[in-house]
Short mmCIF file of C-alpha atoms in Angstrom, two decimals:
data_model
loop_
_atom_site.label_atom_id
_atom_site.label_comp_id
_atom_site.label_asym_id
_atom_site.label_seq_id
_atom_site.Cartn_x
_atom_site.Cartn_y
_atom_site.Cartn_z
CA SER A 56 3.12 2.76 -7.60
CA ASN A 57 5.34 1.93 -10.85
CA THR A 58 4.91 -1.50 -10.03
CA MET A 59 1.52 -1.36 -9.49
CA GLY A 60 0.71 0.42 -12.38
CA ALA A 61 2.68 -1.94 -14.56
CA LEU A 62 0.30 -5.00 -13.03
CA VAL A 63 -2.76 -3.56 -13.14
CA PRO A 64 -3.21 -3.93 -17.16
CA ILE A 65 -2.38 -7.70 -17.08
CA LEU A 66 -4.81 -7.94 -13.89
CA LEU A 67 -7.70 -6.34 -15.90
CA THR A 68 -6.99 -8.73 -19.38
CA LEU A 69 -7.11 -11.39 -16.80
CA LEU A 70 -10.24 -10.42 -15.22
CA ILE A 71 -12.12 -9.87 -18.44
CA SER A 72 -10.80 -13.43 -19.71
CA SER A 73 -12.24 -14.94 -16.61
CA GLY A 74 -15.87 -13.18 -17.23
CA SER A 75 -15.50 -10.55 -14.41
CA LEU A 76 -16.42 -7.49 -16.73
CA VAL A 77 -18.09 -5.12 -13.62
CA GLN A 78 -14.80 -6.31 -11.78
CA SER A 79 -12.50 -5.06 -14.16
CA THR A 80 -14.31 -1.93 -15.00
CA LEU A 81 -14.47 -0.72 -11.61
CA LEU A 82 -10.79 -2.02 -10.97
CA ASP A 83 -9.14 0.45 -13.05
CA PRO A 84 -10.29 3.73 -12.09
CA ILE A 85 -10.88 3.38 -8.21
CA ILE A 86 -7.49 1.13 -7.63
CA LEU A 87 -5.38 3.60 -10.00
CA PHE A 88 -7.07 6.76 -8.28
CA SER A 89 -6.01 5.35 -4.69
CA ILE A 90 -2.95 4.22 -5.41
CA SER A 91 -1.69 7.77 -7.03
CA PHE A 92 -3.89 9.19 -3.87
CA THR A 93 -2.07 7.52 -1.47
CA GLN A 94 1.52 7.82 -3.23
CA LYS A 95 0.79 11.96 -3.12
CA VAL A 96 -0.09 11.78 0.14
CA PHE A 97 2.80 10.09 1.27
CA ASN A 98 5.33 11.87 -0.93
CA ASP A 99 3.92 15.49 -0.60
CA VAL A 100 2.53 15.54 3.07
CA LEU A 101 3.87 12.99 5.22
CA MET A 102 7.43 12.59 4.04
CA PRO A 103 7.78 16.76 4.59
CA MET A 104 6.19 16.16 7.69
CA ILE A 105 8.57 13.56 8.92
CA LEU A 106 11.79 15.51 8.02
CA MET A 107 10.53 18.57 9.61
CA SER A 108 10.14 16.78 12.60
CA PHE A 109 13.09 15.43 12.38
CA VAL A 110 14.78 19.34 12.01
CA LEU A 111 12.69 20.37 15.23
CA GLU A 112 13.80 17.53 16.87
CA PHE A 113 17.39 18.15 16.26
CA VAL A 114 17.25 21.92 17.01
CA ASN A 115 15.62 21.05 20.05
CA ASN A 116 18.32 18.83 20.76
CA LEU A 117 20.87 20.85 20.14
CA SER A 118 19.84 24.15 21.41
CA ASN A 119 19.19 25.61 25.19
CA ASP A 120 17.07 28.49 24.26
CA TYR A 121 14.75 26.92 21.84
CA LYS A 122 12.38 24.32 23.06
CA LEU A 123 10.85 22.56 19.93
CA ASP A 124 9.96 19.16 21.59
CA LYS A 125 5.97 19.71 22.05
CA LEU A 126 5.97 20.72 18.05
CA SER A 127 8.13 17.66 17.08
CA LYS A 128 6.02 15.35 18.86
CA LEU A 129 2.85 17.00 17.49
CA LEU A 130 4.22 16.47 13.74
CA ARG A 131 5.22 12.72 14.81
CA GLN A 132 1.77 12.33 15.84
CA CYS A 133 0.10 14.21 12.89
CA VAL A 134 1.99 11.92 10.81
CA MET A 135 0.62 8.77 12.41
CA TRP A 136 -2.62 9.97 12.30
CA ILE A 137 -2.36 10.69 8.65
CA GLN A 138 -1.04 7.70 7.72
CA GLY A 139 -3.46 5.56 9.82
CA ILE A 140 -6.52 7.29 8.00
CA VAL A 141 -5.05 7.33 4.51
CA MET A 142 -4.12 3.49 4.73
CA THR A 143 -7.71 2.96 6.42
CA VAL A 144 -9.42 4.22 3.65
CA PHE A 145 -7.18 2.86 0.87
CA ILE A 146 -7.95 -0.67 2.31
CA GLY A 147 -11.67 0.12 3.03
CA ILE A 148 -11.87 1.39 -0.78
CA ILE A 149 -10.27 -1.83 -2.05
CA THR A 150 -12.46 -4.43 -0.01
CA ILE A 151 -15.99 -2.50 -0.86
CA ARG A 152 -15.02 -2.39 -4.42
CA GLY A 153 -14.03 -5.86 -4.62
CA ILE A 154 -16.95 -7.26 -2.56
CA SER A 155 -19.58 -5.55 -4.78
CA ALA A 156 -17.95 -5.99 -8.19
CA LYS A 157 -17.58 -9.64 -7.27
CA ALA A 158 -21.10 -10.29 -6.43
CA VAL A 159 -22.40 -8.49 -9.57
CA ASP A 160 -20.07 -10.69 -11.61
CA ASN A 161 -20.85 -14.10 -10.04
CA VAL A 162 -24.60 -13.26 -10.35
CA THR A 163 -23.61 -12.33 -14.20
CA SER A 164 -21.69 -15.18 -14.59
CA LYS A 165 -24.06 -17.63 -13.63
CA ALA A 166 -27.01 -16.23 -15.53
CA ALA A 167 -25.08 -16.32 -18.90
CA LYS A 168 -24.34 -19.82 -18.13
CA PHE A 169 -27.84 -21.01 -17.20
CA ALA A 170 -28.87 -18.97 -20.57
CA VAL A 171 -26.12 -20.81 -22.72
CA ASP A 172 -27.04 -24.22 -20.98
CA ASN A 173 -30.99 -23.99 -22.00
CA PHE A 174 -31.18 -21.70 -24.76
CA VAL A 175 -28.89 -23.10 -27.03
CA PRO A 176 -30.12 -26.28 -28.44
CA ILE A 177 -27.90 -29.32 -28.64
CA LEU A 178 -24.59 -27.70 -27.78
CA GLY A 179 -25.67 -25.51 -24.91
CA LYS A 180 -24.22 -27.48 -21.97
CA CYS A 181 -20.87 -28.34 -23.69
CA LEU A 182 -20.57 -24.98 -24.72
CA SER A 183 -21.62 -23.55 -21.28
CA ASP A 184 -18.92 -26.36 -19.19
CA ALA A 185 -16.19 -24.97 -21.62
CA ILE A 186 -16.88 -21.53 -21.11
CA SER A 187 -16.73 -22.15 -17.39
CA THR A 188 -13.52 -23.96 -17.77
CA VAL A 189 -11.86 -21.19 -19.97
CA ALA A 190 -13.19 -19.13 -16.76
CA GLY A 191 -11.71 -21.10 -14.32
CA TYR A 192 -8.35 -21.35 -15.91
CA SER A 193 -8.15 -17.76 -16.42
CA ILE A 194 -9.00 -17.31 -12.67
CA LEU A 195 -6.42 -19.42 -11.77
CA ILE A 196 -3.73 -17.46 -14.10
CA LYS A 197 -5.13 -14.01 -12.72
CA ASN A 198 -4.26 -15.31 -8.82
CA ALA A 199 -0.90 -16.62 -9.94
CA VAL A 200 -0.24 -13.16 -11.46
CA GLY A 201 -1.56 -11.45 -8.34
CA SER A 202 0.57 -13.55 -6.29
CA VAL A 203 3.55 -13.08 -8.25
CA GLY A 204 2.79 -9.06 -8.39
CA LEU A 205 2.83 -9.47 -4.49
CA ILE A 206 5.69 -11.07 -4.15
CA ILE A 207 7.57 -8.64 -6.44
CA LEU A 208 6.04 -5.89 -4.12
CA ILE A 209 7.60 -7.41 -1.00
CA ALA A 210 10.78 -7.82 -2.75
CA ILE A 211 10.61 -4.18 -3.58
CA VAL A 212 10.08 -3.16 -0.30
CA VAL A 213 11.38 -5.59 2.43
CA PHE A 214 15.45 -4.07 1.39
CA PRO A 215 14.57 -0.41 2.21
CA ILE A 216 13.03 -1.68 5.25
CA ILE A 217 16.04 -3.83 6.32
CA LYS A 218 18.50 -0.86 5.67
CA ILE A 219 16.18 1.50 7.43
CA LEU A 220 16.22 -0.95 10.70
CA VAL A 221 19.89 -1.40 10.29
CA LEU A 222 20.61 2.08 10.21
CA ALA A 223 18.28 3.14 13.18
CA PHE A 224 20.16 0.12 15.12
CA ILE A 225 23.34 1.91 14.23
CA HIS A 226 22.43 5.24 15.32
CA LYS A 227 21.09 4.15 18.65
CA LEU A 228 24.20 1.88 19.19
CA ALA A 229 26.33 5.01 18.40
CA ALA A 230 24.13 7.19 20.84
CA ALA A 231 24.74 4.28 23.19
CA LEU A 232 28.40 4.11 22.86
CA VAL A 233 29.23 7.95 23.00
CA GLU A 234 26.74 8.57 25.89
CA PRO A 235 29.45 8.17 28.33
CA ILE A 236 32.07 10.40 26.62
CA SER A 237 30.22 13.09 25.15
CA ASP A 238 27.72 15.83 25.54
CA LYS A 239 24.24 15.09 26.49
CA LYS A 240 22.78 17.34 23.50
CA ILE A 241 24.79 15.20 20.88
CA VAL A 242 23.82 11.97 22.57
CA ASN A 243 20.18 13.37 21.87
CA CYS A 244 20.61 14.26 18.45
CA ILE A 245 21.95 10.79 17.32
CA ASN A 246 19.35 8.81 19.38
CA SER A 247 16.76 11.18 17.92
#
């Protein structure tokens, strides 16, 4: 979230310099709202539900009296559904915003180039070609910054994912190794 918040102003500046005024004005509020809303849902709704699901699974495995298996599975299923809905809406908003704004910017850019080319005497063609060249280079720089930002985000996310996968494997391995010598409840707790 913080990385995206840092990249958005840079991308806005590059979008404006490449002539994508409509895209840049729509990018800031929609993208920042989508990012912060998605972060809030994950932090304030999904993480507590995941932790509650784990606690219920733990209690279910250790206790003979309290059976909470169905409630734990319901929470896990709700987490998957909420995550799927939030990500679908997020990607949909980004896609729709990008398509509509880009179309308006292309029409505006072509109209401005035509106007400069035809209505400015003598230097119109040179001026419109220079504007096209500057806009083209700005788009190239914007795409490079976007690619670098994506690489940074992947680098930020890949290490925690690897850590989670390694920890999950270690827990599954520990459950498999202690299964012959331990109580079934303990093995189920470690496995879950």
